[in-house]
Amino acid sequence: PALIPAYTNLHKGRPKEVKNLGAIPAADGIKIHWDAYSKPDDPESARYFVVYCFPAKGSMDKNNPANILAITSDQSVTLPFNRVGDKGCRVVVTAVDRFHNETKKGVTLRIEP
């Protein structure tokens, strides 16, 4: 998966960061869930989310599409057990607005094996 370039010539604002990022066990992995700001008439409302999965240690390169676990309009996604690995991982969730502007940092959650 890859992201559509932002239409910064139309709108330069960014959506608000997601909140209440958490994880619960699921039958086929770990369900990652979050809350997001969304109002239909606000151009900076979250329209969809990017869920990145990084190793427990090392750099977190959001520019590498291999690190994208999911692009979804839902406010949850299941992280398969094989992505957690023996050492755990770090999950980062960002919000994207209708102009494809992505939140700057995202919110990080450490998943232990």
PDB file of N, CA and C in Angstrom:
ATOM      1  N   PRO A   1       0.836  -1.205   0.000  1.00  0.00           N
ATOM      2  CA  PRO A   1       0.000   0.000   0.000  1.00  0.00           C
ATOM      3  C   PRO A   1       0.873   1.258   0.000  1.00  0.00           C
ATOM      4  N   ALA A   2       0.326   2.324  -0.494  1.00  0.00           N
ATOM      5  CA  ALA A   2       1.030   3.605  -0.515  1.00  0.00           C
ATOM      6  C   ALA A   2       0.013   4.727  -0.325  1.00  0.00           C
ATOM      7  N   LEU A   3       0.511   5.891   0.035  1.00  0.00           N
ATOM      8  CA  LEU A   3      -0.357   7.039   0.270  1.00  0.00           C
ATOM      9  C   LEU A   3      -0.428   7.932  -0.957  1.00  0.00           C
ATOM     10  N   ILE A   4      -1.576   8.556  -1.139  1.00  0.00           N
ATOM     11  CA  ILE A   4      -1.766   9.548  -2.200  1.00  0.00           C
ATOM     12  C   ILE A   4      -1.074  10.829  -1.746  1.00  0.00           C
ATOM     13  N   PRO A   5      -0.321  11.498  -2.601  1.00  0.00           N
ATOM     14  CA  PRO A   5       0.301  12.761  -2.201  1.00  0.00           C
ATOM     15  C   PRO A   5      -0.752  13.783  -1.761  1.00  0.00           C
ATOM     16  N   ALA A   6      -0.391  14.599  -0.782  1.00  0.00           N
ATOM     17  CA  ALA A   6      -1.317  15.603  -0.257  1.00  0.00           C
ATOM     18  C   ALA A   6      -1.561  16.709  -1.279  1.00  0.00           C
ATOM     19  N   TYR A   7      -2.790  17.217  -1.276  1.00  0.00           N
ATOM     20  CA  TYR A   7      -3.156  18.348  -2.117  1.00  0.00           C
ATOM     21  C   TYR A   7      -2.913  19.635  -1.338  1.00  0.00           C
ATOM     22  N   THR A   8      -1.663  19.944  -1.077  1.00  0.00           N
ATOM     23  CA  THR A   8      -1.332  21.105  -0.249  1.00  0.00           C
ATOM     24  C   THR A   8      -1.651  22.424  -0.937  1.00  0.00           C
ATOM     25  N   ASN A   9      -1.803  22.418  -2.255  1.00  0.00           N
ATOM     26  CA  ASN A   9      -2.194  23.653  -2.931  1.00  0.00           C
ATOM     27  C   ASN A   9      -3.657  23.997  -2.637  1.00  0.00           C
ATOM     28  N   LEU A  10      -4.449  23.019  -2.202  1.00  0.00           N
ATOM     29  CA  LEU A  10      -5.854  23.261  -1.855  1.00  0.00           C
ATOM     30  C   LEU A  10      -6.057  23.493  -0.362  1.00  0.00           C
ATOM     31  N   HIS A  11      -5.257  22.799   0.452  1.00  0.00           N
ATOM     32  CA  HIS A  11      -5.397  22.928   1.908  1.00  0.00           C
ATOM     33  C   HIS A  11      -4.119  22.437   2.569  1.00  0.00           C
ATOM     34  N   LYS A  12      -3.548  23.265   3.450  1.00  0.00           N
ATOM     35  CA  LYS A  12      -2.277  22.916   4.086  1.00  0.00           C
ATOM     36  C   LYS A  12      -2.433  22.432   5.518  1.00  0.00           C
ATOM     37  N   GLY A  13      -3.622  22.547   6.086  1.00  0.00           N
ATOM     38  CA  GLY A  13      -3.832  22.117   7.465  1.00  0.00           C
ATOM     39  C   GLY A  13      -3.691  20.609   7.600  1.00  0.00           C
ATOM     40  N   ARG A  14      -3.525  20.158   8.818  1.00  0.00           N
ATOM     41  CA  ARG A  14      -3.416  18.726   9.095  1.00  0.00           C
ATOM     42  C   ARG A  14      -4.512  18.323  10.080  1.00  0.00           C
ATOM     43  N   PRO A  15      -4.955  17.092  10.019  1.00  0.00           N
ATOM     44  CA  PRO A  15      -5.946  16.645  11.003  1.00  0.00           C
ATOM     45  C   PRO A  15      -5.320  16.518  12.386  1.00  0.00           C
ATOM     46  N   LYS A  16      -6.178  16.444  13.393  1.00  0.00           N
ATOM     47  CA  LYS A  16      -5.708  16.244  14.764  1.00  0.00           C
ATOM     48  C   LYS A  16      -5.224  14.812  14.933  1.00  0.00           C
ATOM     49  N   GLU A  17      -4.277  14.620  15.853  1.00  0.00           N
ATOM     50  CA  GLU A  17      -3.771  13.281  16.152  1.00  0.00           C
ATOM     51  C   GLU A  17      -4.903  12.417  16.710  1.00  0.00           C
ATOM     52  N   VAL A  18      -4.811  11.114  16.502  1.00  0.00           N
ATOM     53  CA  VAL A  18      -5.779  10.194  17.096  1.00  0.00           C
ATOM     54  C   VAL A  18      -5.576  10.183  18.604  1.00  0.00           C
ATOM     55  N   LYS A  19      -6.582   9.705  19.324  1.00  0.00           N
ATOM     56  CA  LYS A  19      -6.519   9.649  20.786  1.00  0.00           C
ATOM     57  C   LYS A  19      -6.888   8.250  21.254  1.00  0.00           C
ATOM     58  N   ASN A  20      -6.557   7.973  22.489  1.00  0.00           N
ATOM     59  CA  ASN A  20      -6.944   6.726  23.159  1.00  0.00           C
ATOM     60  C   ASN A  20      -6.515   5.480  22.383  1.00  0.00           C
ATOM     61  N   LEU A  21      -5.296   5.500  21.862  1.00  0.00           N
ATOM     62  CA  LEU A  21      -4.777   4.347  21.141  1.00  0.00           C
ATOM     63  C   LEU A  21      -4.575   3.202  22.121  1.00  0.00           C
ATOM     64  N   GLY A  22      -5.134   2.048  21.795  1.00  0.00           N
ATOM     65  CA  GLY A  22      -5.034   0.904  22.688  1.00  0.00           C
ATOM     66  C   GLY A  22      -5.037  -0.400  21.930  1.00  0.00           C
ATOM     67  N   ALA A  23      -4.875  -1.483  22.666  1.00  0.00           N
ATOM     68  CA  ALA A  23      -4.825  -2.818  22.058  1.00  0.00           C
ATOM     69  C   ALA A  23      -5.528  -3.810  22.962  1.00  0.00           C
ATOM     70  N   ILE A  24      -6.239  -4.757  22.332  1.00  0.00           N
ATOM     71  CA  ILE A  24      -6.877  -5.846  23.059  1.00  0.00           C
ATOM     72  C   ILE A  24      -6.634  -7.145  22.291  1.00  0.00           C
ATOM     73  N   PRO A  25      -6.563  -8.273  23.005  1.00  0.00           N
ATOM     74  CA  PRO A  25      -6.365  -9.551  22.314  1.00  0.00           C
ATOM     75  C   PRO A  25      -7.547  -9.877  21.407  1.00  0.00           C
ATOM     76  N   ALA A  26      -7.240 -10.519  20.287  1.00  0.00           N
ATOM     77  CA  ALA A  26      -8.262 -10.998  19.351  1.00  0.00           C
ATOM     78  C   ALA A  26      -7.891 -12.412  18.940  1.00  0.00           C
ATOM     79  N   ALA A  27      -8.827 -13.134  18.371  1.00  0.00           N
ATOM     80  CA  ALA A  27      -8.591 -14.533  17.991  1.00  0.00           C
ATOM     81  C   ALA A  27      -7.463 -14.672  16.976  1.00  0.00           C
ATOM     82  N   ASP A  28      -7.358 -13.718  16.056  1.00  0.00           N
ATOM     83  CA  ASP A  28      -6.368 -13.830  14.987  1.00  0.00           C
ATOM     84  C   ASP A  28      -5.234 -12.819  15.084  1.00  0.00           C
ATOM     85  N   GLY A  29      -5.061 -12.209  16.249  1.00  0.00           N
ATOM     86  CA  GLY A  29      -3.987 -11.240  16.445  1.00  0.00           C
ATOM     87  C   GLY A  29      -4.296 -10.309  17.596  1.00  0.00           C
ATOM     88  N   ILE A  30      -3.921  -9.055  17.442  1.00  0.00           N
ATOM     89  CA  ILE A  30      -4.153  -8.036  18.451  1.00  0.00           C
ATOM     90  C   ILE A  30      -4.938  -6.913  17.793  1.00  0.00           C
ATOM     91  N   LYS A  31      -6.092  -6.589  18.357  1.00  0.00           N
ATOM     92  CA  LYS A  31      -6.929  -5.533  17.785  1.00  0.00           C
ATOM     93  C   LYS A  31      -6.429  -4.185  18.308  1.00  0.00           C
ATOM     94  N   ILE A  32      -6.015  -3.338  17.378  1.00  0.00           N
ATOM     95  CA  ILE A  32      -5.574  -1.988  17.693  1.00  0.00           C
ATOM     96  C   ILE A  32      -6.765  -1.066  17.445  1.00  0.00           C
ATOM     97  N   HIS A  33      -7.063  -0.191  18.400  1.00  0.00           N
ATOM     98  CA  HIS A  33      -8.228   0.704  18.272  1.00  0.00           C
ATOM     99  C   HIS A  33      -7.866   2.105  18.720  1.00  0.00           C
ATOM    100  N   TRP A  34      -8.626   3.101  18.261  1.00  0.00           N
ATOM    101  CA  TRP A  34      -8.368   4.497  18.585  1.00  0.00           C
ATOM    102  C   TRP A  34      -9.625   5.318  18.362  1.00  0.00           C
ATOM    103  N   ASP A  35      -9.574   6.557  18.858  1.00  0.00           N
ATOM    104  CA  ASP A  35     -10.633   7.538  18.638  1.00  0.00           C
ATOM    105  C   ASP A  35     -10.048   8.652  17.773  1.00  0.00           C
ATOM    106  N   ALA A  36     -10.904   9.330  17.010  1.00  0.00           N
ATOM    107  CA  ALA A  36     -10.431  10.405  16.143  1.00  0.00           C
ATOM    108  C   ALA A  36     -11.460  11.504  16.038  1.00  0.00           C
ATOM    109  N   TYR A  37     -10.960  12.714  15.809  1.00  0.00           N
ATOM    110  CA  TYR A  37     -11.812  13.878  15.572  1.00  0.00           C
ATOM    111  C   TYR A  37     -12.395  13.779  14.166  1.00  0.00           C
ATOM    112  N   SER A  38     -13.711  13.912  14.065  1.00  0.00           N
ATOM    113  CA  SER A  38     -14.334  13.839  12.749  1.00  0.00           C
ATOM    114  C   SER A  38     -15.623  14.653  12.734  1.00  0.00           C
ATOM    115  N   LYS A  39     -15.646  15.667  11.904  1.00  0.00           N
ATOM    116  CA  LYS A  39     -16.847  16.464  11.651  1.00  0.00           C
ATOM    117  C   LYS A  39     -16.967  16.600  10.141  1.00  0.00           C
ATOM    118  N   PRO A  40     -18.120  16.279   9.571  1.00  0.00           N
ATOM    119  CA  PRO A  40     -18.270  16.275   8.103  1.00  0.00           C
ATOM    120  C   PRO A  40     -17.897  17.588   7.415  1.00  0.00           C
ATOM    121  N   ASP A  41     -18.152  18.729   8.061  1.00  0.00           N
ATOM    122  CA  ASP A  41     -17.904  20.010   7.400  1.00  0.00           C
ATOM    123  C   ASP A  41     -16.528  20.604   7.692  1.00  0.00           C
ATOM    124  N   ASP A  42     -15.706  19.923   8.466  1.00  0.00           N
ATOM    125  CA  ASP A  42     -14.370  20.415   8.811  1.00  0.00           C
ATOM    126  C   ASP A  42     -13.336  19.771   7.883  1.00  0.00           C
ATOM    127  N   PRO A  43     -12.613  20.573   7.086  1.00  0.00           N
ATOM    128  CA  PRO A  43     -11.641  19.982   6.160  1.00  0.00           C
ATOM    129  C   PRO A  43     -10.493  19.252   6.848  1.00  0.00           C
ATOM    130  N   GLU A  44     -10.290  19.515   8.137  1.00  0.00           N
ATOM    131  CA  GLU A  44      -9.210  18.850   8.858  1.00  0.00           C
ATOM    132  C   GLU A  44      -9.699  17.643   9.664  1.00  0.00           C
ATOM    133  N   SER A  45     -10.905  17.195   9.394  1.00  0.00           N
ATOM    134  CA  SER A  45     -11.410  15.976  10.018  1.00  0.00           C
ATOM    135  C   SER A  45     -10.675  14.768   9.440  1.00  0.00           C
ATOM    136  N   ALA A  46     -10.538  13.761  10.256  1.00  0.00           N
ATOM    137  CA  ALA A  46      -9.925  12.518   9.777  1.00  0.00           C
ATOM    138  C   ALA A  46     -10.890  11.819   8.825  1.00  0.00           C
ATOM    139  N   ARG A  47     -10.422  11.477   7.650  1.00  0.00           N
ATOM    140  CA  ARG A  47     -11.207  10.722   6.669  1.00  0.00           C
ATOM    141  C   ARG A  47     -10.778   9.263   6.636  1.00  0.00           C
ATOM    142  N   TYR A  48      -9.489   9.042   6.857  1.00  0.00           N
ATOM    143  CA  TYR A  48      -8.981   7.676   6.952  1.00  0.00           C
ATOM    144  C   TYR A  48      -7.710   7.677   7.777  1.00  0.00           C
ATOM    145  N   PHE A  49      -7.206   6.500   8.046  1.00  0.00           N
ATOM    146  CA  PHE A  49      -6.080   6.331   8.967  1.00  0.00           C
ATOM    147  C   PHE A  49      -5.022   5.436   8.333  1.00  0.00           C
ATOM    148  N   VAL A  50      -3.780   5.700   8.707  1.00  0.00           N
ATOM    149  CA  VAL A  50      -2.671   4.863   8.265  1.00  0.00           C
ATOM    150  C   VAL A  50      -2.089   4.220   9.514  1.00  0.00           C
ATOM    151  N   VAL A  51      -1.985   2.894   9.479  1.00  0.00           N
ATOM    152  CA  VAL A  51      -1.432   2.142  10.600  1.00  0.00           C
ATOM    153  C   VAL A  51      -0.090   1.588  10.147  1.00  0.00           C
ATOM    154  N   TYR A  52       0.961   2.042  10.818  1.00  0.00           N
ATOM    155  CA  TYR A  52       2.313   1.590  10.523  1.00  0.00           C
ATOM    156  C   TYR A  52       2.736   0.576  11.571  1.00  0.00           C
ATOM    157  N   CYS A  53       3.581  -0.364  11.183  1.00  0.00           N
ATOM    158  CA  CYS A  53       4.123  -1.345  12.118  1.00  0.00           C
ATOM    159  C   CYS A  53       5.638  -1.366  11.947  1.00  0.00           C
ATOM    160  N   PHE A  54       6.353  -1.087  13.049  1.00  0.00           N
ATOM    161  CA  PHE A  54       7.810  -1.026  13.035  1.00  0.00           C
ATOM    162  C   PHE A  54       8.382  -2.046  14.021  1.00  0.00           C
ATOM    163  N   PRO A  55       9.621  -2.499  13.802  1.00  0.00           N
ATOM    164  CA  PRO A  55      10.263  -3.374  14.783  1.00  0.00           C
ATOM    165  C   PRO A  55      10.372  -2.670  16.139  1.00  0.00           C
ATOM    166  N   ALA A  56      10.574  -3.457  17.181  1.00  0.00           N
ATOM    167  CA  ALA A  56      10.647  -2.915  18.540  1.00  0.00           C
ATOM    168  C   ALA A  56      11.780  -1.900  18.689  1.00  0.00           C
ATOM    169  N   LYS A  57      12.865  -2.101  17.954  1.00  0.00           N
ATOM    170  CA  LYS A  57      13.998  -1.174  18.011  1.00  0.00           C
ATOM    171  C   LYS A  57      14.365  -0.757  16.602  1.00  0.00           C
ATOM    172  N   GLY A  58      14.994   0.391  16.490  1.00  0.00           N
ATOM    173  CA  GLY A  58      15.413   0.884  15.183  1.00  0.00           C
ATOM    174  C   GLY A  58      14.594   2.086  14.758  1.00  0.00           C
ATOM    175  N   SER A  59      14.842   2.520  13.533  1.00  0.00           N
ATOM    176  CA  SER A  59      14.177   3.726  13.036  1.00  0.00           C
ATOM    177  C   SER A  59      12.711   3.433  12.689  1.00  0.00           C
ATOM    178  N   MET A  60      11.937   4.491  12.700  1.00  0.00           N
ATOM    179  CA  MET A  60      10.527   4.402  12.316  1.00  0.00           C
ATOM    180  C   MET A  60      10.348   5.267  11.075  1.00  0.00           C
ATOM    181  N   ASP A  61      10.580   4.678   9.915  1.00  0.00           N
ATOM    182  CA  ASP A  61      10.540   5.387   8.643  1.00  0.00           C
ATOM    183  C   ASP A  61       9.148   5.300   8.035  1.00  0.00           C
ATOM    184  N   LYS A  62       8.366   6.369   8.199  1.00  0.00           N
ATOM    185  CA  LYS A  62       7.022   6.394   7.629  1.00  0.00           C
ATOM    186  C   LYS A  62       7.044   6.596   6.120  1.00  0.00           C
ATOM    187  N   ASN A  63       8.194   6.926   5.552  1.00  0.00           N
ATOM    188  CA  ASN A  63       8.295   7.109   4.108  1.00  0.00           C
ATOM    189  C   ASN A  63       8.444   5.792   3.359  1.00  0.00           C
ATOM    190  N   ASN A  64       8.684   4.708   4.067  1.00  0.00           N
ATOM    191  CA  ASN A  64       8.823   3.399   3.450  1.00  0.00           C
ATOM    192  C   ASN A  64       7.462   2.691   3.488  1.00  0.00           C
ATOM    193  N   PRO A  65       6.818   2.484   2.344  1.00  0.00           N
ATOM    194  CA  PRO A  65       5.487   1.874   2.345  1.00  0.00           C
ATOM    195  C   PRO A  65       5.473   0.435   2.867  1.00  0.00           C
ATOM    196  N   ALA A  66       6.624  -0.212   2.967  1.00  0.00           N
ATOM    197  CA  ALA A  66       6.680  -1.561   3.529  1.00  0.00           C
ATOM    198  C   ALA A  66       6.287  -1.556   5.004  1.00  0.00           C
ATOM    199  N   ASN A  67       6.352  -0.394   5.652  1.00  0.00           N
ATOM    200  CA  ASN A  67       5.988  -0.284   7.065  1.00  0.00           C
ATOM    201  C   ASN A  67       4.500  -0.045   7.283  1.00  0.00           C
ATOM    202  N   ILE A  68       3.725   0.101   6.209  1.00  0.00           N
ATOM    203  CA  ILE A  68       2.283   0.326   6.339  1.00  0.00           C
ATOM    204  C   ILE A  68       1.588  -1.018   6.546  1.00  0.00           C
ATOM    205  N   LEU A  69       0.921  -1.153   7.678  1.00  0.00           N
ATOM    206  CA  LEU A  69       0.131  -2.344   7.967  1.00  0.00           C
ATOM    207  C   LEU A  69      -1.240  -2.240   7.302  1.00  0.00           C
ATOM    208  N   ALA A  70      -1.855  -1.050   7.389  1.00  0.00           N
ATOM    209  CA  ALA A  70      -3.206  -0.879   6.840  1.00  0.00           C
ATOM    210  C   ALA A  70      -3.487   0.592   6.573  1.00  0.00           C
ATOM    211  N   ILE A  71      -4.332   0.823   5.583  1.00  0.00           N
ATOM    212  CA  ILE A  71      -4.939   2.122   5.326  1.00  0.00           C
ATOM    213  C   ILE A  71      -6.436   1.863   5.414  1.00  0.00           C
ATOM    214  N   THR A  72      -7.105   2.518   6.369  1.00  0.00           N
ATOM    215  CA  THR A  72      -8.487   2.160   6.657  1.00  0.00           C
ATOM    216  C   THR A  72      -9.311   3.375   7.076  1.00  0.00           C
ATOM    217  N   SER A  73     -10.602   3.310   6.820  1.00  0.00           N
ATOM    218  CA  SER A  73     -11.508   4.340   7.333  1.00  0.00           C
ATOM    219  C   SER A  73     -12.106   3.919   8.676  1.00  0.00           C
ATOM    220  N   ASP A  74     -11.868   2.675   9.076  1.00  0.00           N
ATOM    221  CA  ASP A  74     -12.312   2.184  10.384  1.00  0.00           C
ATOM    222  C   ASP A  74     -11.393   2.729  11.474  1.00  0.00           C
ATOM    223  N   GLN A  75     -11.876   2.679  12.705  1.00  0.00           N
ATOM    224  CA  GLN A  75     -11.057   3.135  13.820  1.00  0.00           C
ATOM    225  C   GLN A  75     -10.497   1.947  14.598  1.00  0.00           C
ATOM    226  N   SER A  76     -10.232   0.869  13.877  1.00  0.00           N
ATOM    227  CA  SER A  76      -9.568  -0.295  14.460  1.00  0.00           C
ATOM    228  C   SER A  76      -9.016  -1.158  13.328  1.00  0.00           C
ATOM    229  N   VAL A  77      -8.033  -1.947  13.670  1.00  0.00           N
ATOM    230  CA  VAL A  77      -7.425  -2.875  12.717  1.00  0.00           C
ATOM    231  C   VAL A  77      -6.802  -4.006  13.534  1.00  0.00           C
ATOM    232  N   THR A  78      -6.748  -5.198  12.954  1.00  0.00           N
ATOM    233  CA  THR A  78      -6.137  -6.326  13.650  1.00  0.00           C
ATOM    234  C   THR A  78      -4.692  -6.486  13.199  1.00  0.00           C
ATOM    235  N   LEU A  79      -3.801  -6.499  14.151  1.00  0.00           N
ATOM    236  CA  LEU A  79      -2.379  -6.720  13.926  1.00  0.00           C
ATOM    237  C   LEU A  79      -2.124  -8.213  14.015  1.00  0.00           C
ATOM    238  N   PRO A  80      -1.729  -8.865  12.907  1.00  0.00           N
ATOM    239  CA  PRO A  80      -1.492 -10.312  12.968  1.00  0.00           C
ATOM    240  C   PRO A  80      -0.331 -10.647  13.901  1.00  0.00           C
ATOM    241  N   PHE A  81      -0.422 -11.805  14.543  1.00  0.00           N
ATOM    242  CA  PHE A  81       0.623 -12.212  15.481  1.00  0.00           C
ATOM    243  C   PHE A  81       1.997 -12.231  14.821  1.00  0.00           C
ATOM    244  N   ASN A  82       2.083 -12.618  13.547  1.00  0.00           N
ATOM    245  CA  ASN A  82       3.393 -12.705  12.903  1.00  0.00           C
ATOM    246  C   ASN A  82       4.056 -11.346  12.715  1.00  0.00           C
ATOM    247  N   ARG A  83       3.309 -10.240  12.781  1.00  0.00           N
ATOM    248  CA  ARG A  83       3.915  -8.906  12.693  1.00  0.00           C
ATOM    249  C   ARG A  83       4.484  -8.459  14.033  1.00  0.00           C
ATOM    250  N   VAL A  84       4.018  -9.069  15.137  1.00  0.00           N
ATOM    251  CA  VAL A  84       4.526  -8.710  16.458  1.00  0.00           C
ATOM    252  C   VAL A  84       5.933  -9.276  16.631  1.00  0.00           C
ATOM    253  N   GLY A  85       6.130 -10.523  16.213  1.00  0.00           N
ATOM    254  CA  GLY A  85       7.446 -11.149  16.293  1.00  0.00           C
ATOM    255  C   GLY A  85       7.846 -11.505  17.709  1.00  0.00           C
ATOM    256  N   ASP A  86       9.063 -11.996  17.843  1.00  0.00           N
ATOM    257  CA  ASP A  86       9.585 -12.418  19.146  1.00  0.00           C
ATOM    258  C   ASP A  86       9.975 -11.247  20.035  1.00  0.00           C
ATOM    259  N   LYS A  87      10.255 -10.108  19.438  1.00  0.00           N
ATOM    260  CA  LYS A  87      10.746  -8.957  20.200  1.00  0.00           C
ATOM    261  C   LYS A  87       9.707  -7.862  20.356  1.00  0.00           C
ATOM    262  N   GLY A  88       8.514  -8.063  19.828  1.00  0.00           N
ATOM    263  CA  GLY A  88       7.478  -7.041  19.893  1.00  0.00           C
ATOM    264  C   GLY A  88       7.595  -6.084  18.724  1.00  0.00           C
ATOM    265  N   CYS A  89       6.789  -5.057  18.756  1.00  0.00           N
ATOM    266  CA  CYS A  89       6.805  -4.059  17.683  1.00  0.00           C
ATOM    267  C   CYS A  89       6.240  -2.747  18.198  1.00  0.00           C
ATOM    268  N   ARG A  90       6.324  -1.736  17.356  1.00  0.00           N
ATOM    269  CA  ARG A  90       5.722  -0.441  17.654  1.00  0.00           C
ATOM    270  C   ARG A  90       4.719  -0.142  16.542  1.00  0.00           C
ATOM    271  N   VAL A  91       3.519   0.222  16.951  1.00  0.00           N
ATOM    272  CA  VAL A  91       2.455   0.572  16.012  1.00  0.00           C
ATOM    273  C   VAL A  91       2.255   2.082  16.095  1.00  0.00           C
ATOM    274  N   VAL A  92       2.195   2.725  14.935  1.00  0.00           N
ATOM    275  CA  VAL A  92       1.945   4.162  14.858  1.00  0.00           C
ATOM    276  C   VAL A  92       0.687   4.359  14.016  1.00  0.00           C
ATOM    277  N   VAL A  93      -0.240   5.153  14.534  1.00  0.00           N
ATOM    278  CA  VAL A  93      -1.472   5.456  13.802  1.00  0.00           C
ATOM    279  C   VAL A  93      -1.502   6.950  13.516  1.00  0.00           C
ATOM    280  N   THR A  94      -1.720   7.284  12.237  1.00  0.00           N
ATOM    281  CA  THR A  94      -1.867   8.675  11.837  1.00  0.00           C
ATOM    282  C   THR A  94      -3.257   8.869  11.229  1.00  0.00           C
ATOM    283  N   ALA A  95      -3.727  10.100  11.278  1.00  0.00           N
ATOM    284  CA  ALA A  95      -4.993  10.460  10.643  1.00  0.00           C
ATOM    285  C   ALA A  95      -4.685  11.214   9.354  1.00  0.00           C
ATOM    286  N   VAL A  96      -5.562  11.059   8.365  1.00  0.00           N
ATOM    287  CA  VAL A  96      -5.402  11.731   7.074  1.00  0.00           C
ATOM    288  C   VAL A  96      -6.725  12.423   6.746  1.00  0.00           C
ATOM    289  N   ASP A  97      -6.636  13.688   6.299  1.00  0.00           N
ATOM    290  CA  ASP A  97      -7.863  14.421   5.961  1.00  0.00           C
ATOM    291  C   ASP A  97      -8.250  14.208   4.495  1.00  0.00           C
ATOM    292  N   ARG A  98      -9.312  14.853   4.060  1.00  0.00           N
ATOM    293  CA  ARG A  98      -9.801  14.629   2.698  1.00  0.00           C
ATOM    294  C   ARG A  98      -8.870  15.188   1.623  1.00  0.00           C
ATOM    295  N   PHE A  99      -7.911  16.030   2.012  1.00  0.00           N
ATOM    296  CA  PHE A  99      -6.914  16.529   1.074  1.00  0.00           C
ATOM    297  C   PHE A  99      -5.635  15.690   1.132  1.00  0.00           C
ATOM    298  N   HIS A 100      -5.694  14.607   1.867  1.00  0.00           N
ATOM    299  CA  HIS A 100      -4.597  13.648   2.027  1.00  0.00           C
ATOM    300  C   HIS A 100      -3.427  14.205   2.833  1.00  0.00           C
ATOM    301  N   ASN A 101      -3.693  15.222   3.670  1.00  0.00           N
ATOM    302  CA  ASN A 101      -2.694  15.713   4.613  1.00  0.00           C
ATOM    303  C   ASN A 101      -2.677  14.759   5.804  1.00  0.00           C
ATOM    304  N   GLU A 102      -1.503  14.282   6.159  1.00  0.00           N
ATOM    305  CA  GLU A 102      -1.351  13.319   7.247  1.00  0.00           C
ATOM    306  C   GLU A 102      -0.851  14.027   8.503  1.00  0.00           C
ATOM    307  N   THR A 103      -1.292  13.552   9.672  1.00  0.00           N
ATOM    308  CA  THR A 103      -0.764  14.111  10.917  1.00  0.00           C
ATOM    309  C   THR A 103       0.753  13.970  10.907  1.00  0.00           C
ATOM    310  N   LYS A 104       1.413  14.880  11.573  1.00  0.00           N
ATOM    311  CA  LYS A 104       2.871  14.946  11.489  1.00  0.00           C
ATOM    312  C   LYS A 104       3.562  13.747  12.127  1.00  0.00           C
ATOM    313  N   LYS A 105       3.243  13.445  13.384  1.00  0.00           N
ATOM    314  CA  LYS A 105       3.965  12.397  14.089  1.00  0.00           C
ATOM    315  C   LYS A 105       3.184  11.099  14.174  1.00  0.00           C
ATOM    316  N   GLY A 106       1.934  11.173  14.500  1.00  0.00           N
ATOM    317  CA  GLY A 106       1.159   9.974  14.787  1.00  0.00           C
ATOM    318  C   GLY A 106       1.298   9.623  16.254  1.00  0.00           C
ATOM    319  N   VAL A 107       0.509   8.666  16.682  1.00  0.00           N
ATOM    320  CA  VAL A 107       0.530   8.210  18.069  1.00  0.00           C
ATOM    321  C   VAL A 107       1.092   6.796  18.074  1.00  0.00           C
ATOM    322  N   THR A 108       2.033   6.554  18.993  1.00  0.00           N
ATOM    323  CA  THR A 108       2.766   5.293  19.026  1.00  0.00           C
ATOM    324  C   THR A 108       2.301   4.413  20.184  1.00  0.00           C
ATOM    325  N   LEU A 109       2.201   3.118  19.906  1.00  0.00           N
ATOM    326  CA  LEU A 109       1.849   2.125  20.918  1.00  0.00           C
ATOM    327  C   LEU A 109       2.848   0.974  20.806  1.00  0.00           C
ATOM    328  N   ARG A 110       3.472   0.616  21.916  1.00  0.00           N
ATOM    329  CA  ARG A 110       4.413  -0.502  21.933  1.00  0.00           C
ATOM    330  C   ARG A 110       3.632  -1.786  22.227  1.00  0.00           C
ATOM    331  N   ILE A 111       3.848  -2.790  21.391  1.00  0.00           N
ATOM    332  CA  ILE A 111       3.214  -4.096  21.566  1.00  0.00           C
ATOM    333  C   ILE A 111       4.285  -5.095  21.986  1.00  0.00           C
ATOM    334  N   GLU A 112       4.091  -5.703  23.131  1.00  0.00           N
ATOM    335  CA  GLU A 112       5.036  -6.699  23.638  1.00  0.00           C
ATOM    336  C   GLU A 112       4.601  -8.094  23.202  1.00  0.00           C
ATOM    337  N   PRO A 113       5.560  -9.010  22.961  1.00  0.00           N
ATOM    338  CA  PRO A 113       5.195 -10.375  22.549  1.00  0.00           C
ATOM    339  C   PRO A 113       4.517 -11.151  23.666  1.00  0.00           C
TER     340      PRO A 113
END
